[in-house]
Amino acid sequence: MSAHDSDQATHLAQQAAQVLNDAAGIDGHDIALVLGSGWGGAADLLGETIADTAAEDVTGFHAPAVPGHGGRLRTVRLPGGAHALVLGARRHFYEGRDAQATAHGVRVAAAAGCSTLVLTNGCGGLNPEYGPGSVVLIEDHINLTGSTPLTGANFVDLTDLYSSRLRGIARDIDPSLPEGVYVQFSGPQYETPAEVRMAKTLGGDLVGMSTALEAIAARAAGLEIVGLSLVTNLAAGIQETPLSHEEVIEAGQAAGPRISRLLAQIVTRIAED
C-alpha cells in the first residue's frame, strides 16, 4: 500500500465518519462496537437508537456477504448520555484478502470521535473447558493471516493491546469470565486439526477469522480496546463432529440473549467509567 493509498484510506474513513455523525445529529461518538456472530442483539439493549443506516449507504462499507452477519450501522444513546457507534458491517479478511478494507470500520470509529472499541466475535475453542456458549475475554492475539493493516515505518506498540483496564471492568461485571489468546487465521476454510494443534502449541485458546487485524488498526488509531469471544464450537480435532457455519449461527442464536445482556452491561460501565 503506497502513501497515496494510505491517505485515501484515511480520507474514506473521515467521509464515512461525517456521514454517521450527521445521521445522528451529533458532533462525535464515544465508544464503538463491532458485533460478531451471536452478539447482534446487544445493540437493542444499549439504549435509544437515534440513527440506523444501511452499510451500503456509507462510504467504504458494503452489504454483508455472509449469512448471519449484520449490515447496519447504528448510533445508540446510552443511559448516561454517551453515544455508541454499533458497526454491524464487519469486513472479513477472507472476503478480499485486503487488510485495509478489514480495518475500515475501526478507522471510521476513530474518525467519528470514539476513544474506545469493543470487538466481539464467534470462534472455535481450543480449551475443552471453554465449551460452546462460553464467553472469553481476549487477553492477547496471534496474527496468522500473513498481513497487516499498517504500512511503512509504522512501529505500533501492541503491548496491552487488549486493555487490562477494560478487561478489569468486564470482570467486575462477571468475575467468572476467563481470559484467552485469540488466533486469527485467514479463512474462509476452517482450520485443519494440525493447524489447531499448532495454534494450541503457540499458546492459543481461541481460533477465528476476524478481530486481530482490526485490533492492530484500532491501536494505531489510538483506540483503547477490549475483545470478547463467544465460543460457538470446539475446534477441528477437538470436536468430534464436522464443523459448519450453520452450527456457528445456531450457537450464536442460543447464546444471544445472555451474551447480549452481558455486553450491554459492560459497555454501559465502560462509558460511565
XYZ file of N, CA and C in Angstrom:
819
model
N 0.845 -1.191 0.000
C 0.000 0.000 0.000
C 0.880 1.240 0.000
N 0.693 2.104 -0.956
C 1.502 3.300 -1.084
C 1.024 4.378 -0.124
N 1.828 5.455 -0.001
C 1.428 6.581 0.839
C 0.134 7.196 0.316
N -0.006 7.222 -1.018
C -1.234 7.751 -1.612
C -2.439 6.919 -1.192
N -2.291 5.580 -1.232
C -3.377 4.692 -0.842
C -3.720 4.868 0.632
N -2.689 5.063 1.461
C -2.916 5.282 2.882
C -3.699 6.564 3.122
N -3.329 7.612 2.413
C -4.063 8.877 2.518
C -5.507 8.708 2.059
N -5.695 7.910 1.015
C -7.043 7.671 0.505
C -7.881 6.917 1.536
N -7.280 5.922 2.214
C -7.997 5.171 3.245
C -8.411 6.094 4.384
N -7.529 7.015 4.772
C -7.847 7.980 5.821
C -8.977 8.894 5.391
N -8.927 9.333 4.154
C -9.970 10.219 3.618
C -11.323 9.511 3.599
N -11.345 8.253 3.178
C -12.591 7.496 3.133
C -13.163 7.319 4.539
N -12.296 7.060 5.510
C -12.747 6.909 6.892
C -13.353 8.210 7.407
N -12.730 9.322 7.081
C -13.250 10.617 7.519
C -14.594 10.913 6.873
N -14.726 10.579 5.585
C -16.003 10.782 4.899
C -17.113 9.962 5.554
N -16.823 8.686 5.812
C -17.821 7.812 6.416
C -18.187 8.291 7.813
N -17.192 8.734 8.586
C -17.445 9.224 9.939
C -18.367 10.435 9.915
N -18.161 11.312 8.946
C -19.010 12.500 8.849
C -20.453 12.118 8.522
N -20.624 11.137 7.642
C -21.962 10.661 7.305
C -22.668 10.144 8.559
N -21.957 9.365 9.371
C -22.565 8.765 10.558
C -22.838 9.800 11.643
N -21.914 10.725 11.837
C -22.159 11.792 12.809
C -23.344 12.659 12.386
N -23.400 12.980 11.093
C -24.501 13.802 10.591
C -25.837 13.073 10.716
N -25.832 11.769 10.431
C -27.071 10.991 10.516
C -27.632 11.000 11.933
N -26.722 11.004 12.904
C -27.136 11.008 14.303
C -27.378 12.418 14.840
N -26.930 13.424 14.103
C -27.084 14.798 14.552
C -26.207 15.140 15.735
N -25.014 14.554 15.782
C -24.100 14.789 16.898
C -22.724 15.161 16.347
N -21.903 15.746 17.216
C -20.548 16.128 16.802
C -19.603 14.939 16.780
N -19.882 13.915 17.580
C -18.991 12.768 17.610
C -19.540 11.654 18.485
N -18.987 10.466 18.294
C -19.327 9.286 19.086
C -18.270 9.077 20.173
N -18.591 8.207 21.119
C -17.699 7.972 22.250
C -17.099 6.570 22.273
N -17.910 5.574 21.965
C -17.477 4.180 22.039
C -18.036 3.442 20.837
N -17.250 2.534 20.284
C -17.681 1.766 19.113
C -17.721 0.284 19.444
N -18.646 -0.410 18.807
C -18.767 -1.856 18.966
C -18.778 -2.513 17.599
N -17.986 -3.550 17.431
C -18.065 -4.413 16.256
C -18.718 -5.707 16.727
N -19.906 -5.999 16.197
C -20.688 -7.123 16.687
C -20.526 -8.322 15.767
N -19.890 -9.355 16.287
C -19.668 -10.578 15.538
C -20.821 -11.553 15.711
N -20.622 -12.783 15.242
C -21.657 -13.815 15.273
C -22.169 -14.028 16.698
N -23.482 -13.886 16.867
C -24.118 -14.108 18.151
C -24.310 -12.867 18.995
N -23.624 -11.774 18.652
C -23.603 -10.599 19.517
C -24.566 -9.491 19.079
N -25.259 -9.672 17.976
C -26.032 -8.583 17.387
C -27.124 -8.029 18.275
N -27.704 -8.865 19.143
C -28.799 -8.409 19.980
C -28.411 -7.377 21.011
N -27.129 -7.217 21.273
C -26.687 -6.267 22.296
C -27.077 -4.844 21.941
N -27.104 -4.521 20.657
C -27.409 -3.149 20.244
C -28.784 -2.706 20.734
N -29.733 -3.643 20.790
C -31.100 -3.300 21.211
C -31.195 -3.048 22.711
N -30.186 -3.471 23.469
C -30.227 -3.349 24.923
C -29.422 -2.168 25.446
N -28.702 -1.494 24.558
C -27.789 -0.438 24.997
C -28.501 0.848 25.371
N -29.551 1.183 24.645
C -30.226 2.454 24.869
C -31.092 2.799 23.673
N -31.263 4.081 23.430
C -32.124 4.558 22.352
C -31.346 4.681 21.040
N -31.821 3.994 20.005
C -31.220 4.135 18.684
C -31.677 5.450 18.071
N -30.719 6.326 17.762
C -31.082 7.632 17.196
C -30.723 7.741 15.723
N -30.007 6.748 15.201
C -29.721 6.696 13.760
C -29.455 5.255 13.379
N -29.926 4.865 12.205
C -29.770 3.490 11.730
C -29.604 3.553 10.212
N -28.418 3.215 9.740
C -28.077 3.407 8.330
C -27.619 2.096 7.708
N -28.075 1.810 6.510
C -27.608 0.629 5.785
C -26.136 0.781 5.443
N -25.387 -0.288 5.591
C -23.940 -0.232 5.367
C -23.602 0.295 3.982
N -24.345 -0.129 2.983
C -24.010 0.252 1.609
C -24.242 1.736 1.337
N -24.891 2.428 2.279
C -25.123 3.867 2.117
C -24.028 4.715 2.756
N -23.010 4.060 3.304
C -21.928 4.775 3.982
C -20.614 4.466 3.271
N -19.820 5.487 3.010
C -18.574 5.367 2.263
C -17.697 4.226 2.778
N -17.333 3.311 1.882
C -16.384 2.259 2.212
C -16.973 1.006 2.812
N -18.272 1.007 3.122
C -18.927 -0.173 3.687
C -19.730 -0.886 2.608
N -20.013 -2.164 2.865
C -20.748 -2.977 1.905
C -21.769 -3.832 2.638
N -22.781 -4.259 1.926
C -23.744 -5.197 2.497
C -23.016 -6.483 2.858
N -23.449 -7.181 3.910
C -22.747 -8.397 4.338
C -22.810 -9.478 3.283
N -21.710 -10.226 3.171
C -21.642 -11.300 2.187
C -21.872 -12.665 2.817
N -22.001 -12.720 4.156
C -22.074 -13.988 4.868
C -23.377 -14.055 5.653
N -24.167 -15.137 5.518
C -25.385 -15.277 6.317
C -25.074 -15.203 7.814
N -25.924 -14.488 8.558
C -25.724 -14.365 9.992
C -24.944 -13.146 10.402
N -24.391 -12.415 9.431
C -23.654 -11.193 9.728
C -24.529 -9.984 9.403
N -24.492 -8.976 10.275
C -25.355 -7.814 10.124
C -24.871 -6.886 9.022
N -25.727 -5.898 8.710
C -25.372 -4.948 7.668
C -25.855 -3.544 7.960
N -25.979 -3.193 9.242
C -26.457 -1.873 9.630
C -25.423 -1.168 10.493
N -25.415 0.163 10.407
C -24.572 1.000 11.250
C -25.504 1.862 12.091
N -25.404 1.737 13.401
C -26.364 2.376 14.288
C -25.670 3.285 15.290
N -26.340 4.355 15.637
C -25.916 5.198 16.743
C -26.912 5.020 17.872
N -26.400 4.666 19.043
C -27.242 4.425 20.212
C -26.838 5.391 21.314
N -27.817 6.078 21.873
C -27.558 6.950 23.014
C -27.657 6.119 24.285
N -26.552 6.022 25.018
C -26.501 5.233 26.235
C -27.201 5.969 27.375
N -27.580 5.250 28.445
C -28.319 5.886 29.538
C -27.623 7.115 30.127
N -26.299 7.128 30.158
C -25.578 8.258 30.728
C -25.361 9.405 29.759
N -25.831 9.248 28.505
C -25.714 10.316 27.519
C -24.621 10.130 26.494
N -23.722 9.164 26.697
C -22.680 8.888 25.706
C -23.307 8.252 24.469
N -22.583 8.312 23.354
C -23.087 7.762 22.092
C -22.214 6.606 21.623
N -22.870 5.482 21.374
C -22.188 4.288 20.893
C -22.428 4.128 19.397
N -21.361 3.829 18.665
C -21.446 3.535 17.239
C -21.379 2.020 17.084
N -22.464 1.437 16.637
C -22.551 -0.016 16.503
C -22.276 -0.389 15.052
N -21.142 -1.020 14.832
C -20.707 -1.390 13.485
C -21.146 -2.824 13.206
N -22.294 -2.954 12.567
C -22.811 -4.274 12.248
C -22.428 -4.725 10.852
N -21.394 -4.129 10.298
C -21.000 -4.429 8.914
C -19.511 -4.723 8.859
N -19.108 -5.784 9.517
C -17.689 -6.166 9.548
C -17.245 -6.682 8.186
N -16.081 -6.212 7.759
C -15.481 -6.698 6.503
C -14.408 -7.710 6.873
N -14.598 -8.959 6.480
C -13.645 -10.002 6.842
C -12.488 -10.073 5.850
N -11.341 -10.431 6.355
C -10.139 -10.525 5.533
C -10.331 -11.514 4.387
N -11.063 -12.608 4.640
C -11.223 -13.629 3.604
C -12.099 -13.170 2.441
N -12.796 -12.047 2.597
C -13.658 -11.576 1.505
C -12.867 -10.965 0.360
N -11.622 -10.569 0.590
C -10.850 -9.973 -0.488
C -9.361 -9.931 -0.229
N -8.928 -10.568 0.886
C -7.514 -10.564 1.276
C -6.969 -9.136 1.313
N -7.790 -8.215 1.839
C -7.441 -6.799 1.854
C -7.503 -6.302 3.295
N -6.345 -6.155 3.925
C -6.299 -5.731 5.322
C -6.815 -4.307 5.489
N -6.673 -3.483 4.446
C -7.156 -2.101 4.541
C -8.680 -2.065 4.603
N -9.341 -2.868 3.798
C -10.801 -2.939 3.844
C -11.261 -3.486 5.191
N -10.528 -4.451 5.718
C -10.847 -5.021 7.020
C -10.772 -3.976 8.120
N -9.831 -3.052 7.990
C -9.604 -2.037 9.021
C -10.518 -0.825 8.893
N -11.283 -0.736 7.814
C -12.049 0.487 7.550
C -12.994 0.835 8.700
N -13.711 -0.149 9.210
C -14.698 0.123 10.241
C -14.105 0.747 11.493
N -12.996 0.209 11.978
C -12.416 0.751 13.207
C -11.776 2.114 12.955
N -11.288 2.336 11.749
C -10.748 3.658 11.424
C -11.865 4.694 11.345
N -13.018 4.271 10.869
C -14.171 5.156 10.862
C -14.569 5.488 12.300
N -14.540 4.498 13.181
C -14.879 4.729 14.584
C -13.977 5.794 15.194
N -12.676 5.688 14.924
C -11.734 6.681 15.453
C -12.022 8.051 14.860
N -12.278 8.096 13.558
C -12.553 9.377 12.900
C -13.854 9.991 13.387
N -14.789 9.146 13.848
C -16.074 9.629 14.343
C -15.987 10.124 15.782
N -14.817 10.009 16.391
C -14.613 10.542 17.720
C -14.467 9.522 18.824
N -14.608 8.241 18.510
C -14.559 7.204 19.543
C -13.165 7.103 20.165
N -13.139 6.855 21.447
C -11.877 6.620 22.153
C -11.737 5.173 22.590
N -12.847 4.421 22.537
C -12.870 3.037 22.999
C -13.521 2.164 21.942
N -12.995 0.940 21.791
C -13.522 -0.012 20.819
C -13.766 -1.351 21.498
N -14.965 -1.896 21.286
C -15.313 -3.226 21.772
C -15.401 -4.150 20.559
N -14.523 -5.140 20.503
C -14.504 -6.110 19.417
C -15.093 -7.427 19.911
N -16.035 -7.990 19.162
C -16.614 -9.284 19.524
C -16.545 -10.219 18.319
N -16.605 -11.498 18.591
C -16.587 -12.488 17.517
C -17.177 -13.804 18.009
N -17.491 -14.658 17.054
C -17.753 -16.058 17.320
C -16.528 -16.835 16.907
N -16.143 -17.853 17.673
C -14.854 -18.508 17.408
C -14.912 -19.986 17.767
N -13.846 -20.685 17.403
C -13.646 -22.060 17.813
C -12.816 -22.099 19.081
N -13.131 -23.046 19.950
C -12.403 -23.162 21.205
C -11.359 -24.257 21.159
N -10.177 -23.971 21.720
C -9.104 -24.958 21.799
C -9.041 -25.620 23.169
N -9.677 -24.981 24.146
C -9.672 -25.482 25.518
C -11.026 -26.116 25.797
N -11.062 -27.432 26.063
C -12.357 -28.085 26.315
C -13.132 -27.480 27.475
N -12.447 -26.730 28.353
C -13.144 -26.077 29.462
C -13.998 -24.906 28.979
N -13.672 -24.375 27.790
C -14.465 -23.297 27.207
C -15.386 -23.919 26.160
N -16.471 -24.511 26.599
C -17.371 -25.186 25.683
C -18.237 -24.217 24.917
N -19.010 -24.704 23.925
C -19.911 -23.849 23.161
C -20.823 -23.049 24.087
N -20.928 -21.759 23.819
C -21.712 -20.860 24.652
C -20.881 -20.084 25.649
N -19.607 -20.449 25.801
C -18.738 -19.734 26.734
C -18.312 -18.397 26.146
N -18.203 -17.379 27.004
C -17.647 -16.081 26.626
C -16.261 -15.966 27.237
N -15.290 -15.597 26.411
C -13.901 -15.498 26.847
C -13.378 -14.102 26.529
N -12.780 -13.454 27.512
C -12.108 -12.176 27.277
C -10.813 -12.416 26.521
N -10.571 -11.633 25.491
C -9.318 -11.763 24.749
C -8.227 -11.005 25.496
N -7.184 -11.722 25.913
C -6.072 -11.053 26.591
C -4.934 -10.724 25.636
N -4.878 -11.411 24.500
C -3.830 -11.159 23.509
C -4.214 -11.904 22.238
N -3.472 -11.664 21.164
C -3.770 -12.407 19.941
C -2.492 -12.827 19.229
N -2.655 -13.765 18.317
C -1.603 -14.190 17.389
C -2.171 -14.023 15.989
N -1.514 -13.236 15.166
C -1.986 -12.941 13.822
C -1.303 -13.874 12.828
N -2.056 -14.840 12.318
C -1.509 -15.789 11.344
C -2.033 -15.529 9.930
N -2.508 -14.326 9.678
C -3.010 -14.023 8.335
C -1.876 -13.739 7.349
N -0.685 -13.409 7.856
C 0.404 -13.005 6.976
C 0.238 -11.600 6.456
N -0.664 -10.815 7.087
C -0.922 -9.459 6.613
C -1.036 -8.514 7.798
N -1.103 -7.226 7.491
C -1.273 -6.177 8.496
C -1.950 -4.982 7.841
N -2.760 -4.237 8.599
C -3.348 -3.020 8.040
C -2.403 -1.823 8.071
N -1.210 -1.997 8.628
C -0.252 -0.905 8.740
C 0.735 -0.935 7.580
N 1.262 0.237 7.224
C 2.222 0.331 6.144
C 3.380 1.225 6.556
N 4.507 1.040 5.866
C 5.660 1.901 6.113
C 6.257 1.684 7.498
N 7.022 2.656 7.941
C 7.708 2.566 9.232
C 6.755 2.968 10.355
N 5.704 2.184 10.505
C 4.651 2.469 11.480
C 4.776 1.460 12.613
N 5.683 1.722 13.531
C 6.066 0.759 14.557
C 5.173 0.915 15.790
N 3.999 0.339 15.707
C 2.996 0.499 16.758
C 3.238 -0.522 17.868
N 3.253 -0.052 19.108
C 3.431 -0.921 20.268
C 2.130 -1.656 20.556
N 2.177 -2.988 20.566
C 0.991 -3.792 20.814
C 0.986 -4.394 22.215
N 1.837 -3.898 23.101
C 1.779 -4.316 24.495
C 0.444 -3.889 25.092
N -0.208 -4.773 25.821
C -1.509 -4.482 26.420
C -2.501 -4.010 25.357
N -2.440 -4.652 24.190
C -3.327 -4.296 23.088
C -4.792 -4.398 23.517
N -5.125 -5.494 24.187
C -6.467 -5.663 24.733
C -6.406 -5.188 26.184
N -6.856 -3.978 26.392
C -6.632 -3.199 27.603
C -6.907 -3.972 28.898
N -5.899 -4.053 29.751
C -6.088 -4.690 31.053
C -7.096 -3.911 31.891
N -7.142 -2.597 31.714
C -8.118 -1.786 32.448
C -9.545 -2.151 32.054
N -9.788 -2.268 30.760
C -11.130 -2.608 30.299
C -11.485 -4.055 30.626
N -10.509 -4.943 30.579
C -10.779 -6.327 30.979
C -11.170 -6.382 32.450
N -10.543 -5.528 33.252
C -10.898 -5.466 34.661
C -12.331 -5.022 34.868
N -12.784 -4.062 34.068
C -14.182 -3.622 34.149
C -15.119 -4.773 33.778
N -14.767 -5.519 32.731
C -15.599 -6.653 32.314
C -15.669 -7.700 33.417
N -14.560 -7.950 34.097
C -14.567 -8.943 35.180
C -15.301 -8.427 36.413
N -15.378 -7.113 36.587
C -16.216 -6.568 37.658
C -17.681 -6.916 37.408
N -18.082 -6.912 36.143
C -19.449 -7.266 35.778
C -19.672 -8.763 35.949
N -18.724 -9.565 35.479
C -18.838 -11.030 35.573
C -17.476 -11.603 35.964
N -17.248 -11.826 37.269
C -15.951 -12.327 37.733
C -15.590 -13.706 37.184
N -16.569 -14.434 36.641
C -16.287 -15.777 36.139
C -15.706 -15.782 34.729
N -15.608 -14.606 34.079
C -15.111 -14.571 32.699
C -13.663 -15.051 32.647
N -13.373 -16.084 31.847
C -11.983 -16.492 31.646
C -11.313 -15.603 30.614
N -9.997 -15.717 30.509
C -9.239 -14.966 29.508
C -8.501 -15.947 28.605
N -8.252 -15.540 27.369
C -7.549 -16.415 26.453
C -6.899 -15.656 25.315
N -6.053 -16.353 24.590
C -5.340 -15.805 23.435
C -6.084 -16.214 22.165
N -6.423 -15.216 21.343
C -7.163 -15.432 20.103
C -6.178 -15.548 18.943
N -6.372 -16.545 18.106
C -5.514 -16.759 16.940
C -6.339 -16.522 15.679
N -5.939 -15.535 14.882
C -6.664 -15.269 13.633
C -5.985 -15.981 12.471
N -6.761 -16.836 11.804
C -6.358 -17.450 10.538
C -7.022 -16.667 9.398
N -6.548 -16.896 8.189
C -7.068 -16.157 7.042
C -8.474 -16.580 6.651
N -8.800 -17.887 6.762
C -10.077 -18.376 6.280
C -10.126 -18.306 4.751
N -11.289 -18.557 4.137
C -12.558 -18.864 4.777
C -12.708 -20.316 5.225
N -11.785 -21.202 4.809
C -11.882 -22.578 5.263
C -11.610 -22.652 6.766
N -12.250 -23.616 7.415
C -11.955 -23.838 8.824
C -10.556 -24.448 8.966
N -10.003 -24.320 10.132
C -8.647 -24.801 10.380
C -8.620 -26.337 10.356
N -7.505 -26.898 9.925
C -7.332 -28.341 9.992
C -6.982 -28.748 11.422
N -7.169 -30.015 11.771
C -6.749 -30.458 13.104
C -5.265 -30.167 13.380
N -4.411 -30.283 12.348
C -2.987 -29.992 12.548
C -2.776 -28.508 12.828
N -3.509 -27.648 12.129
C -3.399 -26.201 12.373
C -3.912 -25.848 13.771
N -4.939 -26.543 14.208
C -5.454 -26.317 15.561
C -4.410 -26.727 16.592
N -3.747 -27.867 16.375
C -2.684 -28.286 17.313
C -1.558 -27.265 17.323
N -1.216 -26.723 16.133
C -0.174 -25.701 16.057
C -0.576 -24.462 16.854
N -1.817 -24.017 16.666
C -2.280 -22.826 17.375
C -2.228 -23.036 18.878
N -2.597 -24.222 19.309
C -2.564 -24.524 20.740
C -1.136 -24.558 21.257
N -0.227 -25.117 20.466
C 1.190 -25.155 20.852
C 1.777 -23.756 20.954
N 1.313 -22.852 20.081
C 1.790 -21.471 20.094
C 1.247 -20.662 21.270
N 0.262 -21.227 21.963
C -0.300 -20.522 23.106
C -1.713 -20.038 22.904
N -2.359 -20.467 21.818
C -3.709 -20.026 21.541
C -4.761 -20.776 22.331
N -5.867 -20.092 22.603
C -7.027 -20.685 23.264
C -8.268 -20.644 22.385
N -8.255 -19.732 21.388
C -9.413 -19.467 20.544
C -8.923 -19.316 19.105
N -9.700 -19.764 18.132
C -9.335 -19.577 16.729
C -10.515 -18.988 15.965
N -10.195 -18.096 15.024
C -11.236 -17.477 14.226
C -10.668 -16.752 13.036
N -11.504 -15.941 12.379
C -11.144 -15.310 11.111
C -11.349 -13.800 11.140
N -11.306 -13.196 12.319
C -11.510 -11.748 12.425
C -10.688 -11.211 13.590
N -10.927 -9.948 13.928
C -10.531 -9.318 15.196
C -9.082 -8.848 15.258
N -8.096 -9.707 14.968
C -6.701 -9.324 15.170
C -6.305 -8.143 14.283
N -6.640 -8.201 12.998
C -6.277 -7.103 12.103
C -6.990 -5.818 12.504
N -8.241 -5.946 12.934
C -8.985 -4.770 13.391
C -8.340 -4.160 14.626
N -7.907 -5.023 15.550
C -7.283 -4.533 16.777
C -5.991 -3.787 16.486
N -5.207 -4.283 15.539
C -3.956 -3.608 15.172
C -4.255 -2.211 14.634
N -5.209 -2.124 13.716
C -5.568 -0.827 13.139
C -6.127 0.109 14.196
N -6.905 -0.442 15.115
C -7.501 0.384 16.167
C -6.434 0.951 17.095
N -5.464 0.127 17.474
C -4.390 0.632 18.322
C -3.621 1.735 17.595
N -3.338 1.535 16.321
C -2.622 2.550 15.551
C -3.411 3.857 15.497
N -4.745 3.758 15.541
C -5.598 4.943 15.503
C -5.816 5.552 16.888
N -5.242 4.924 17.922
C -5.314 5.492 19.262
C -6.471 5.028 20.115
N -7.170 3.978 19.696
C -8.317 3.486 20.457
C -7.880 2.535 21.569
N -8.603 2.565 22.690
C -8.433 1.576 23.753
C -9.403 0.438 23.462
N -8.934 -0.803 23.563
C -9.659 -1.948 23.015
C -9.950 -2.988 24.075
N -11.167 -3.541 24.010
C -11.498 -4.749 24.752
C -12.121 -5.724 23.762
N -11.792 -7.001 23.897
C -12.300 -8.013 22.985
C -12.966 -9.153 23.734
N -14.085 -9.634 23.185
C -14.799 -10.767 23.770
C -15.140 -11.763 22.675
N -14.881 -13.034 22.963
C -15.190 -14.108 22.018
C -16.287 -14.996 22.564
N -17.225 -15.351 21.698
C -18.208 -16.379 22.008
C -17.728 -17.681 21.376
N -17.489 -18.680 22.187
C -17.101 -19.986 21.658
C -18.356 -20.645 21.090
N -18.391 -20.811 19.775
C -19.558 -21.402 19.122
C -19.395 -22.901 18.895
N -18.157 -23.373 18.939
C -17.877 -24.796 18.733
C -16.459 -25.076 19.200
N -16.170 -26.323 19.484
C -14.789 -26.705 19.712
C -14.110 -26.875 18.357
N -12.835 -26.540 18.278
C -12.126 -26.515 17.003
C -11.918 -27.915 16.441
N -11.547 -27.969 15.160
C -11.347 -29.240 14.460
C -10.316 -30.108 15.176
N -10.632 -31.390 15.318
C -9.734 -32.301 16.005
C -10.012 -32.389 17.491
N -10.700 -31.378 18.028
C -11.134 -31.418 19.427
C -12.608 -31.816 19.461
N -13.399 -31.166 18.588
C -14.794 -31.561 18.404
C -14.845 -32.777 17.493
N -15.682 -33.736 17.821
C -15.722 -34.977 17.057
C -16.546 -34.855 15.779
N -17.514 -33.949 15.757
C -18.376 -33.813 14.587
C -17.805 -32.779 13.614
N -18.173 -32.861 12.320
C -17.690 -31.887 11.339
C -18.139 -30.469 11.678
N -17.329 -29.471 11.277
C -17.655 -28.076 11.522
C -18.564 -27.553 10.416
N -19.427 -26.590 10.762
C -20.294 -25.976 9.756
C -20.660 -24.571 10.192
N -20.937 -23.712 9.211
C -21.349 -22.348 9.528
C -22.734 -22.338 10.172
N -23.585 -23.290 9.796
C -24.909 -23.376 10.402
C -24.797 -23.607 11.899
N -23.811 -24.404 12.302
C -23.579 -24.659 13.722
C -23.190 -23.368 14.443
N -22.360 -22.552 13.792
C -21.946 -21.278 14.375
C -23.149 -20.374 14.589
N -24.018 -20.286 13.564
C -25.210 -19.439 13.666
C -26.129 -19.928 14.777
N -26.348 -21.251 14.846
C -27.238 -21.811 15.863
C -26.700 -21.563 17.267
N -25.393 -21.722 17.446
C -24.809 -21.486 18.768
C -24.927 -20.015 19.151
N -24.746 -19.129 18.173
C -24.883 -17.701 18.437
C -26.302 -17.334 18.819
N -27.272 -17.937 18.134
C -28.671 -17.657 18.449
C -29.030 -18.156 19.840
N -28.515 -19.324 20.207
C -28.826 -19.885 21.522
C -28.246 -19.032 22.646
N -27.040 -18.521 22.430
C -26.368 -17.736 23.466
C -26.732 -16.257 23.407
N -27.368 -15.826 22.308
C -27.572 -14.411 22.032
C -28.144 -13.588 23.173
N -29.292 -13.969 23.743
C -29.874 -13.134 24.805
C -28.943 -12.973 26.009
N -28.304 -14.056 26.412
C -27.418 -13.998 27.593
C -26.195 -13.136 27.339
N -25.523 -13.342 26.207
C -24.290 -12.589 25.966
C -24.587 -11.139 25.598
N -25.761 -10.898 25.018
C -26.140 -9.517 24.701
C -26.335 -8.708 25.981
N -26.979 -9.302 26.981
C -27.144 -8.618 28.271
C -25.793 -8.325 28.905
N -24.902 -9.312 28.846
C -23.568 -9.128 29.412
C -22.838 -7.994 28.716
N -22.871 -7.984 27.391
C -22.156 -6.953 26.646
C -22.737 -5.570 26.922
N -24.057 -5.475 26.983
C -24.685 -4.184 27.269
C -24.259 -3.661 28.635
N -24.157 -4.550 29.620
C -23.712 -4.149 30.948
C -22.267 -3.653 30.916
N -21.416 -4.365 30.172
C -20.006 -3.976 30.089
C -19.847 -2.632 29.410
N -20.557 -2.440 28.302
C -20.444 -1.179 27.560
C -20.943 -0.012 28.412
N -22.051 -0.199 29.095
C -22.592 0.858 29.945
C -21.593 1.246 31.035
N -20.974 0.246 31.655
C -19.996 0.524 32.715
C -18.756 1.222 32.154
N -18.283 0.797 30.984
C -17.118 1.452 30.368
C -17.435 2.904 30.086
N -18.622 3.156 29.553
C -18.996 4.534 29.203
C -19.088 5.423 30.444
N -19.440 4.832 31.572
C -19.570 5.594 32.810
C -18.244 5.784 33.521
N -17.258 4.960 33.211
C -16.003 4.943 33.961
C -15.157 6.202 33.686
